[in-house]
PDB file of C-alpha atoms in Angstrom:
ATOM      1  CA  UNK A   1    -206.296 -24.164 160.599  1.00  0.00           C
ATOM      2  CA  UNK A   2    -208.383 -26.815 158.936  1.00  0.00           C
ATOM      3  CA  UNK A   3    -210.396 -26.372 155.757  1.00  0.00           C
ATOM      4  CA  UNK A   4    -213.085 -28.954 155.063  1.00  0.00           C
ATOM      5  CA  UNK A   5    -214.750 -28.707 151.657  1.00  0.00           C
ATOM      6  CA  UNK A   6    -216.957 -31.716 152.336  1.00  0.00           C
ATOM      7  CA  UNK A   7    -214.688 -34.082 150.428  1.00  0.00           C
ATOM      8  CA  UNK A   8    -211.193 -33.169 151.583  1.00  0.00           C
ATOM      9  CA  UNK A   9    -209.698 -31.686 154.730  1.00  0.00           C
ATOM     10  CA  UNK A  10    -206.629 -29.504 154.293  1.00  0.00           C
ATOM     11  CA  UNK A  11    -204.325 -28.409 157.103  1.00  0.00           C
ATOM     12  CA  UNK A  12    -202.863 -24.953 156.641  1.00  0.00           C
ATOM     13  CA  UNK A  13    -200.388 -23.046 158.738  1.00  0.00           C
ATOM     14  CA  UNK A  14    -200.900 -19.422 157.813  1.00  0.00           C
ATOM     15  CA  UNK A  15    -197.526 -18.392 159.254  1.00  0.00           C
ATOM     16  CA  UNK A  16    -195.628 -20.536 156.790  1.00  0.00           C
ATOM     17  CA  UNK A  17    -198.155 -20.809 153.959  1.00  0.00           C
ATOM     18  CA  UNK A  18    -196.640 -20.861 150.470  1.00  0.00           C
ATOM     19  CA  UNK A  19    -193.079 -20.953 151.770  1.00  0.00           C
ATOM     20  CA  UNK A  20    -192.741 -24.522 152.868  1.00  0.00           C
ATOM     21  CA  UNK A  21    -193.506 -28.140 152.330  1.00  0.00           C
ATOM     22  CA  UNK A  22    -197.035 -29.289 153.272  1.00  0.00           C
ATOM     23  CA  UNK A  23    -195.427 -32.184 155.127  1.00  0.00           C
ATOM     24  CA  UNK A  24    -194.054 -29.647 157.606  1.00  0.00           C
ATOM     25  CA  UNK A  25    -197.594 -28.789 158.700  1.00  0.00           C
ATOM     26  CA  UNK A  26    -198.607 -32.451 158.697  1.00  0.00           C
ATOM     27  CA  UNK A  27    -195.533 -33.359 160.747  1.00  0.00           C
ATOM     28  CA  UNK A  28    -196.157 -30.552 163.212  1.00  0.00           C
ATOM     29  CA  UNK A  29    -199.769 -31.645 163.611  1.00  0.00           C
ATOM     30  CA  UNK A  30    -198.868 -35.334 164.001  1.00  0.00           C
ATOM     31  CA  UNK A  31    -196.054 -34.827 166.495  1.00  0.00           C
ATOM     32  CA  UNK A  32    -197.975 -32.327 168.630  1.00  0.00           C
ATOM     33  CA  UNK A  33    -200.954 -34.687 168.770  1.00  0.00           C
ATOM     34  CA  UNK A  34    -198.684 -37.548 169.810  1.00  0.00           C
ATOM     35  CA  UNK A  35    -199.831 -39.665 166.881  1.00  0.00           C
ATOM     36  CA  UNK A  36    -198.717 -43.283 166.782  1.00  0.00           C
ATOM     37  CA  UNK A  37    -197.335 -44.699 163.529  1.00  0.00           C
ATOM     38  CA  UNK A  38    -200.797 -46.114 162.745  1.00  0.00           C
ATOM     39  CA  UNK A  39    -202.409 -42.723 163.332  1.00  0.00           C
ATOM     40  CA  UNK A  40    -199.790 -41.041 161.139  1.00  0.00           C
ATOM     41  CA  UNK A  41    -200.604 -43.527 158.403  1.00  0.00           C
ATOM     42  CA  UNK A  42    -204.326 -42.722 158.724  1.00  0.00           C
ATOM     43  CA  UNK A  43    -203.523 -38.990 158.623  1.00  0.00           C
ATOM     44  CA  UNK A  44    -201.632 -39.391 155.355  1.00  0.00           C
ATOM     45  CA  UNK A  45    -204.290 -41.638 153.876  1.00  0.00           C
ATOM     46  CA  UNK A  46    -206.932 -39.039 154.708  1.00  0.00           C
ATOM     47  CA  UNK A  47    -204.820 -36.159 153.422  1.00  0.00           C
ATOM     48  CA  UNK A  48    -203.253 -37.725 150.322  1.00  0.00           C
ATOM     49  CA  UNK A  49    -205.668 -40.526 149.549  1.00  0.00           C
ATOM     50  CA  UNK A  50    -202.980 -43.119 150.308  1.00  0.00           C
ATOM     51  CA  UNK A  51    -200.044 -43.589 152.651  1.00  0.00           C
ATOM     52  CA  UNK A  52    -196.967 -44.908 150.879  1.00  0.00           C
ATOM     53  CA  UNK A  53    -193.878 -45.987 152.798  1.00  0.00           C
ATOM     54  CA  UNK A  54    -191.915 -43.074 151.322  1.00  0.00           C
ATOM     55  CA  UNK A  55    -194.600 -40.605 152.402  1.00  0.00           C
ATOM     56  CA  UNK A  56    -194.610 -42.101 155.909  1.00  0.00           C
ATOM     57  CA  UNK A  57    -190.823 -41.770 156.097  1.00  0.00           C
ATOM     58  CA  UNK A  58    -191.088 -38.173 154.907  1.00  0.00           C
ATOM     59  CA  UNK A  59    -193.748 -37.417 157.516  1.00  0.00           C
ATOM     60  CA  UNK A  60    -191.570 -38.902 160.266  1.00  0.00           C
ATOM     61  CA  UNK A  61    -188.668 -36.679 159.209  1.00  0.00           C
ATOM     62  CA  UNK A  62    -190.877 -33.619 159.331  1.00  0.00           C
ATOM     63  CA  UNK A  63    -192.020 -34.582 162.837  1.00  0.00           C
ATOM     64  CA  UNK A  64    -188.363 -34.360 163.864  1.00  0.00           C
ATOM     65  CA  UNK A  65    -187.889 -31.094 161.946  1.00  0.00           C
ATOM     66  CA  UNK A  66    -190.919 -29.586 163.685  1.00  0.00           C
ATOM     67  CA  UNK A  67    -189.606 -30.443 167.141  1.00  0.00           C
ATOM     68  CA  UNK A  68    -186.128 -29.167 166.271  1.00  0.00           C
ATOM     69  CA  UNK A  69    -187.618 -25.858 165.156  1.00  0.00           C
ATOM     70  CA  UNK A  70    -189.649 -25.539 168.355  1.00  0.00           C
ATOM     71  CA  UNK A  71    -186.681 -26.541 170.483  1.00  0.00           C
ATOM     72  CA  UNK A  72    -184.335 -24.024 168.931  1.00  0.00           C
ATOM     73  CA  UNK A  73    -187.045 -21.342 169.029  1.00  0.00           C
ATOM     74  CA  UNK A  74    -187.333 -21.999 172.766  1.00  0.00           C
ATOM     75  CA  UNK A  75    -183.572 -21.612 173.198  1.00  0.00           C
ATOM     76  CA  UNK A  76    -183.627 -18.322 171.299  1.00  0.00           C
ATOM     77  CA  UNK A  77    -186.532 -17.072 173.411  1.00  0.00           C
ATOM     78  CA  UNK A  78    -184.683 -18.016 176.615  1.00  0.00           C
ATOM     79  CA  UNK A  79    -182.039 -15.476 175.639  1.00  0.00           C
ATOM     80  CA  UNK A  80    -184.180 -12.846 173.916  1.00  0.00           C
ATOM     81  CA  UNK A  81    -187.586 -12.807 175.567  1.00  0.00           C
ATOM     82  CA  UNK A  82    -188.545 -10.803 178.642  1.00  0.00           C
ATOM     83  CA  UNK A  83    -191.597 -13.020 179.212  1.00  0.00           C
ATOM     84  CA  UNK A  84    -191.545 -15.001 182.450  1.00  0.00           C
ATOM     85  CA  UNK A  85    -191.786 -18.485 180.962  1.00  0.00           C
ATOM     86  CA  UNK A  86    -189.667 -21.622 181.178  1.00  0.00           C
ATOM     87  CA  UNK A  87    -188.344 -21.475 177.630  1.00  0.00           C
ATOM     88  CA  UNK A  88    -185.450 -23.788 178.523  1.00  0.00           C
ATOM     89  CA  UNK A  89    -187.895 -26.441 179.728  1.00  0.00           C
ATOM     90  CA  UNK A  90    -189.988 -25.924 176.595  1.00  0.00           C
ATOM     91  CA  UNK A  91    -186.906 -26.319 174.399  1.00  0.00           C
ATOM     92  CA  UNK A  92    -185.779 -29.359 176.361  1.00  0.00           C
ATOM     93  CA  UNK A  93    -189.126 -31.143 175.869  1.00  0.00           C
ATOM     94  CA  UNK A  94    -189.093 -30.573 172.116  1.00  0.00           C
ATOM     95  CA  UNK A  95    -185.431 -31.426 171.591  1.00  0.00           C
ATOM     96  CA  UNK A  96    -185.718 -34.611 173.649  1.00  0.00           C
ATOM     97  CA  UNK A  97    -188.800 -35.652 171.686  1.00  0.00           C
ATOM     98  CA  UNK A  98    -186.970 -34.947 168.398  1.00  0.00           C
ATOM     99  CA  UNK A  99    -184.106 -37.192 169.499  1.00  0.00           C
ATOM    100  CA  UNK A 100    -186.502 -39.904 170.653  1.00  0.00           C
ATOM    101  CA  UNK A 101    -188.387 -39.816 167.342  1.00  0.00           C
ATOM    102  CA  UNK A 102    -185.162 -39.799 165.329  1.00  0.00           C
ATOM    103  CA  UNK A 103    -183.577 -42.606 167.333  1.00  0.00           C
ATOM    104  CA  UNK A 104    -186.748 -44.681 167.084  1.00  0.00           C
ATOM    105  CA  UNK A 105    -186.545 -44.511 163.292  1.00  0.00           C
ATOM    106  CA  UNK A 106    -182.874 -45.434 163.136  1.00  0.00           C
ATOM    107  CA  UNK A 107    -183.258 -48.994 164.425  1.00  0.00           C
TER     108      UNK A 107
END
């Protein structure tokens, strides 16, 4: 969900609109696109007009939060859903990526 008014592009997640931090949507977008740190910086610069170190650190944290949410959602679906889908594998991919992202930032 992208809105382009000709001057600014806004990313909106209609499921969570008005209930969360905009960095959650930015983090979800960045992590699911596999953005590098340089690409994350460009994303913030485009979205906020600048990319401060504190904003970059906040974005990185929300990338982890996004993957944790997806991972735990997958675990819940593995127990609750009747859909024939590898929810455990889905959860595993997201939780491993969350750990990798987190550990990469802790050096």
